[in-house]
């Protein structure tokens, strides 16, 4: 398959598979499992669980690989989390939470079905085509052992594809001259990410910091006076997404179009069921987000 075709497939499959991974960040099962191993309720579980494959790292690598979070927010939880729980305990809790949450969102019958088994096999095959060079967060997660159960194989494979794509996305953002907060402001302006209040709260940016970033983007011609993307801003974001899709294309190119179409079909069925059953809260994502659809 040509890379031009593969990058479109990478994007289409990302849209339908992403909810199966991202539900973990909103699932009550996650906080339950994380507090059981010693982490504090709230944001600590997110930062610790997603960075745990890198080991007991400090706030710098976490802020760098997560990218659009305020580093001051990260430093409130990392490295303190590692004084409360070992990264291996946190990882075990994360997989247990993913299993419990997906069973609730899909129902036991679908969670144990041939649909999940087939999707897991296909997702693992495409994830096996990813490579670690220049992908630090993906590489850390890829070093983990594969689970045995199909439901968790599917979740882990989708997580690997997500972090592989995310590492490439960060490279595209940096190459476009954006930092964490300007990337977040411009993405919010597309209507495809968080709504502005949710973006500020979840990523730890104050109104003053957000407004300063928006003012800078206006001086650069990326936002207009009303905070809407200008034509230059739209082209910037479109270029970033195109570069991201291109950098995510290689494993899909080797995977093949027919199998990708089948995985897309299965992933769409599973994600729609999860979203319908409350995987994500309302009033958080813009109407253009795949999680809002």
PDB file of C-alpha atoms in Angstrom, residues 50-185:
ATOM      1  CA  UNK A  50       0.362   6.649  31.749  1.00  0.00           C
ATOM      2  CA  UNK A  51       4.013   7.323  32.598  1.00  0.00           C
ATOM      3  CA  UNK A  52       4.576   4.157  34.665  1.00  0.00           C
ATOM      4  CA  UNK A  53       6.017   2.194  31.702  1.00  0.00           C
ATOM      5  CA  UNK A  54       8.953   4.642  31.773  1.00  0.00           C
ATOM      6  CA  UNK A  55       9.646   3.745  35.405  1.00  0.00           C
ATOM      7  CA  UNK A  56       9.886   6.135  38.354  1.00  0.00           C
ATOM      8  CA  UNK A  57      10.751   9.139  36.192  1.00  0.00           C
ATOM      9  CA  UNK A  58      10.658  12.748  37.317  1.00  0.00           C
ATOM     10  CA  UNK A  59       8.249  15.458  36.176  1.00  0.00           C
ATOM     11  CA  UNK A  60      10.433  16.550  33.251  1.00  0.00           C
ATOM     12  CA  UNK A  61      10.061  13.429  31.074  1.00  0.00           C
ATOM     13  CA  UNK A  62       6.353  13.238  31.909  1.00  0.00           C
ATOM     14  CA  UNK A  63       5.703  16.864  30.922  1.00  0.00           C
ATOM     15  CA  UNK A  64       7.812  16.398  27.781  1.00  0.00           C
ATOM     16  CA  UNK A  65       6.045  13.253  26.566  1.00  0.00           C
ATOM     17  CA  UNK A  66       2.539  14.365  27.588  1.00  0.00           C
ATOM     18  CA  UNK A  67       3.324  17.772  25.998  1.00  0.00           C
ATOM     19  CA  UNK A  68       0.251  19.985  26.474  1.00  0.00           C
ATOM     20  CA  UNK A  69      -0.022  19.793  30.252  1.00  0.00           C
ATOM     21  CA  UNK A  70       1.237  22.634  32.401  1.00  0.00           C
ATOM     22  CA  UNK A  71       4.557  21.343  33.826  1.00  0.00           C
ATOM     23  CA  UNK A  72       3.600  22.867  37.165  1.00  0.00           C
ATOM     24  CA  UNK A  73       0.572  20.576  37.263  1.00  0.00           C
ATOM     25  CA  UNK A  74       2.682  17.517  36.464  1.00  0.00           C
ATOM     26  CA  UNK A  75       5.126  18.401  39.258  1.00  0.00           C
ATOM     27  CA  UNK A  76       2.292  18.331  41.808  1.00  0.00           C
ATOM     28  CA  UNK A  77       1.961  14.573  41.315  1.00  0.00           C
ATOM     29  CA  UNK A  78       5.267  13.323  39.914  1.00  0.00           C
ATOM     30  CA  UNK A  79       7.565  12.110  41.506  1.00  0.00           C
ATOM     31  CA  UNK A  80       5.421  11.966  44.689  1.00  0.00           C
ATOM     32  CA  UNK A  81       3.354   9.163  43.137  1.00  0.00           C
ATOM     33  CA  UNK A  82       6.395   6.878  43.212  1.00  0.00           C
ATOM     34  CA  UNK A  83       6.715   7.311  46.979  1.00  0.00           C
ATOM     35  CA  UNK A  84       3.209   5.871  47.318  1.00  0.00           C
ATOM     36  CA  UNK A  85       3.183   3.059  44.757  1.00  0.00           C
ATOM     37  CA  UNK A  86       5.696   1.200  42.613  1.00  0.00           C
ATOM     38  CA  UNK A  87       5.262   1.739  38.854  1.00  0.00           C
ATOM     39  CA  UNK A  88       4.703  -2.003  38.414  1.00  0.00           C
ATOM     40  CA  UNK A  89       1.807  -1.898  40.870  1.00  0.00           C
ATOM     41  CA  UNK A  90       0.346   1.075  39.044  1.00  0.00           C
ATOM     42  CA  UNK A  91       0.570  -0.734  35.713  1.00  0.00           C
ATOM     43  CA  UNK A  92      -1.176  -3.805  37.089  1.00  0.00           C
ATOM     44  CA  UNK A  93      -3.916  -1.546  38.445  1.00  0.00           C
ATOM     45  CA  UNK A  94      -4.259   0.171  35.085  1.00  0.00           C
ATOM     46  CA  UNK A  95      -4.796  -3.062  33.191  1.00  0.00           C
ATOM     47  CA  UNK A  96      -7.280  -4.248  35.832  1.00  0.00           C
ATOM     48  CA  UNK A  97      -9.158  -0.960  35.508  1.00  0.00           C
ATOM     49  CA  UNK A  98      -9.218  -1.192  31.714  1.00  0.00           C
ATOM     50  CA  UNK A  99     -10.639  -4.706  31.882  1.00  0.00           C
ATOM     51  CA  UNK A 100     -13.354  -3.738  34.368  1.00  0.00           C
ATOM     52  CA  UNK A 101     -14.286  -0.542  32.534  1.00  0.00           C
ATOM     53  CA  UNK A 102     -14.510  -2.157  29.111  1.00  0.00           C
ATOM     54  CA  UNK A 103     -16.644  -4.986  30.478  1.00  0.00           C
ATOM     55  CA  UNK A 104     -19.027  -2.409  31.942  1.00  0.00           C
ATOM     56  CA  UNK A 105     -19.148  -0.345  28.746  1.00  0.00           C
ATOM     57  CA  UNK A 106     -19.421  -3.249  26.314  1.00  0.00           C
ATOM     58  CA  UNK A 107     -21.248  -5.769  28.465  1.00  0.00           C
ATOM     59  CA  UNK A 108     -19.801  -9.173  29.307  1.00  0.00           C
ATOM     60  CA  UNK A 109     -21.305 -10.871  26.259  1.00  0.00           C
ATOM     61  CA  UNK A 110     -19.677  -8.500  23.758  1.00  0.00           C
ATOM     62  CA  UNK A 111     -16.478  -8.238  25.818  1.00  0.00           C
ATOM     63  CA  UNK A 112     -16.009 -12.010  25.539  1.00  0.00           C
ATOM     64  CA  UNK A 113     -17.234 -12.311  21.964  1.00  0.00           C
ATOM     65  CA  UNK A 114     -15.553 -13.245  18.699  1.00  0.00           C
ATOM     66  CA  UNK A 115     -15.882  -9.586  17.710  1.00  0.00           C
ATOM     67  CA  UNK A 116     -13.406  -8.606  20.432  1.00  0.00           C
ATOM     68  CA  UNK A 117     -11.183 -11.616  19.738  1.00  0.00           C
ATOM     69  CA  UNK A 118     -10.937 -10.771  16.029  1.00  0.00           C
ATOM     70  CA  UNK A 119     -10.404  -7.065  16.701  1.00  0.00           C
ATOM     71  CA  UNK A 120      -7.693  -7.920  19.214  1.00  0.00           C
ATOM     72  CA  UNK A 121      -5.853 -10.129  16.743  1.00  0.00           C
ATOM     73  CA  UNK A 122      -5.975  -7.484  14.017  1.00  0.00           C
ATOM     74  CA  UNK A 123      -5.036  -4.594  16.316  1.00  0.00           C
ATOM     75  CA  UNK A 124      -2.081  -6.527  17.696  1.00  0.00           C
ATOM     76  CA  UNK A 125      -0.877  -7.289  14.179  1.00  0.00           C
ATOM     77  CA  UNK A 126      -0.863  -3.649  13.138  1.00  0.00           C
ATOM     78  CA  UNK A 127       0.668  -2.564  16.465  1.00  0.00           C
ATOM     79  CA  UNK A 128       3.480  -5.049  15.891  1.00  0.00           C
ATOM     80  CA  UNK A 129       4.378  -2.986  12.814  1.00  0.00           C
ATOM     81  CA  UNK A 130       5.224   0.096  14.874  1.00  0.00           C
ATOM     82  CA  UNK A 131       8.878   0.976  15.494  1.00  0.00           C
ATOM     83  CA  UNK A 132      10.325   2.755  18.556  1.00  0.00           C
ATOM     84  CA  UNK A 133      12.731   5.236  16.957  1.00  0.00           C
ATOM     85  CA  UNK A 134      11.787   8.763  18.010  1.00  0.00           C
ATOM     86  CA  UNK A 135       8.707   7.495  19.887  1.00  0.00           C
ATOM     87  CA  UNK A 136       9.632   7.573  23.594  1.00  0.00           C
ATOM     88  CA  UNK A 137       6.215   7.072  25.163  1.00  0.00           C
ATOM     89  CA  UNK A 138       5.246   4.403  22.649  1.00  0.00           C
ATOM     90  CA  UNK A 139       8.570   2.635  23.188  1.00  0.00           C
ATOM     91  CA  UNK A 140       8.043   2.484  26.946  1.00  0.00           C
ATOM     92  CA  UNK A 141       4.568   0.976  26.551  1.00  0.00           C
ATOM     93  CA  UNK A 142       5.793  -1.404  23.853  1.00  0.00           C
ATOM     94  CA  UNK A 143       8.298  -2.875  26.314  1.00  0.00           C
ATOM     95  CA  UNK A 144       5.438  -4.157  28.483  1.00  0.00           C
ATOM     96  CA  UNK A 145       4.405  -7.803  28.262  1.00  0.00           C
ATOM     97  CA  UNK A 146       1.309  -8.513  26.217  1.00  0.00           C
ATOM     98  CA  UNK A 147      -1.786  -9.523  28.230  1.00  0.00           C
ATOM     99  CA  UNK A 148      -3.356 -12.909  27.665  1.00  0.00           C
ATOM    100  CA  UNK A 149      -7.068 -12.096  27.464  1.00  0.00           C
ATOM    101  CA  UNK A 150      -8.366 -10.803  24.083  1.00  0.00           C
ATOM    102  CA  UNK A 151     -10.123  -7.812  25.667  1.00  0.00           C
ATOM    103  CA  UNK A 152      -6.876  -6.567  27.198  1.00  0.00           C
ATOM    104  CA  UNK A 153      -4.871  -7.494  24.106  1.00  0.00           C
ATOM    105  CA  UNK A 154      -7.211  -5.185  22.197  1.00  0.00           C
ATOM    106  CA  UNK A 155      -6.852  -2.398  24.761  1.00  0.00           C
ATOM    107  CA  UNK A 156      -3.070  -2.676  24.870  1.00  0.00           C
ATOM    108  CA  UNK A 157      -2.778  -2.758  21.080  1.00  0.00           C
ATOM    109  CA  UNK A 158      -4.982   0.305  20.727  1.00  0.00           C
ATOM    110  CA  UNK A 159      -2.934   2.010  23.454  1.00  0.00           C
ATOM    111  CA  UNK A 160       0.283   1.302  21.558  1.00  0.00           C
ATOM    112  CA  UNK A 161      -1.167   2.690  18.339  1.00  0.00           C
ATOM    113  CA  UNK A 162      -2.375   5.729  20.225  1.00  0.00           C
ATOM    114  CA  UNK A 163       0.990   6.492  21.835  1.00  0.00           C
ATOM    115  CA  UNK A 164       2.821   5.795  18.568  1.00  0.00           C
ATOM    116  CA  UNK A 165       0.607   8.317  16.833  1.00  0.00           C
ATOM    117  CA  UNK A 166       0.880  10.725  19.762  1.00  0.00           C
ATOM    118  CA  UNK A 167       4.670  10.778  19.709  1.00  0.00           C
ATOM    119  CA  UNK A 168       4.546  11.590  15.997  1.00  0.00           C
ATOM    120  CA  UNK A 169       1.948  14.280  16.660  1.00  0.00           C
ATOM    121  CA  UNK A 170       4.209  15.972  19.206  1.00  0.00           C
ATOM    122  CA  UNK A 171       7.028  16.004  16.662  1.00  0.00           C
ATOM    123  CA  UNK A 172       4.676  17.653  14.164  1.00  0.00           C
ATOM    124  CA  UNK A 173       3.617  20.277  16.717  1.00  0.00           C
ATOM    125  CA  UNK A 174       7.195  21.106  17.622  1.00  0.00           C
ATOM    126  CA  UNK A 175       8.105  21.292  13.953  1.00  0.00           C
ATOM    127  CA  UNK A 176       5.252  23.751  13.425  1.00  0.00           C
ATOM    128  CA  UNK A 177       6.630  26.038  16.140  1.00  0.00           C
ATOM    129  CA  UNK A 178       4.023  25.292  18.806  1.00  0.00           C
ATOM    130  CA  UNK A 179       4.592  24.551  22.469  1.00  0.00           C
ATOM    131  CA  UNK A 180       2.257  22.793  24.877  1.00  0.00           C
ATOM    132  CA  UNK A 181      -0.195  25.601  25.511  1.00  0.00           C
ATOM    133  CA  UNK A 182      -0.251  27.094  22.012  1.00  0.00           C
ATOM    134  CA  UNK A 183      -0.843  23.618  20.617  1.00  0.00           C
ATOM    135  CA  UNK A 184      -3.767  23.215  23.016  1.00  0.00           C
ATOM    136  CA  UNK A 185      -5.262  26.633  22.256  1.00  0.00           C
TER     137      UNK A 185
END
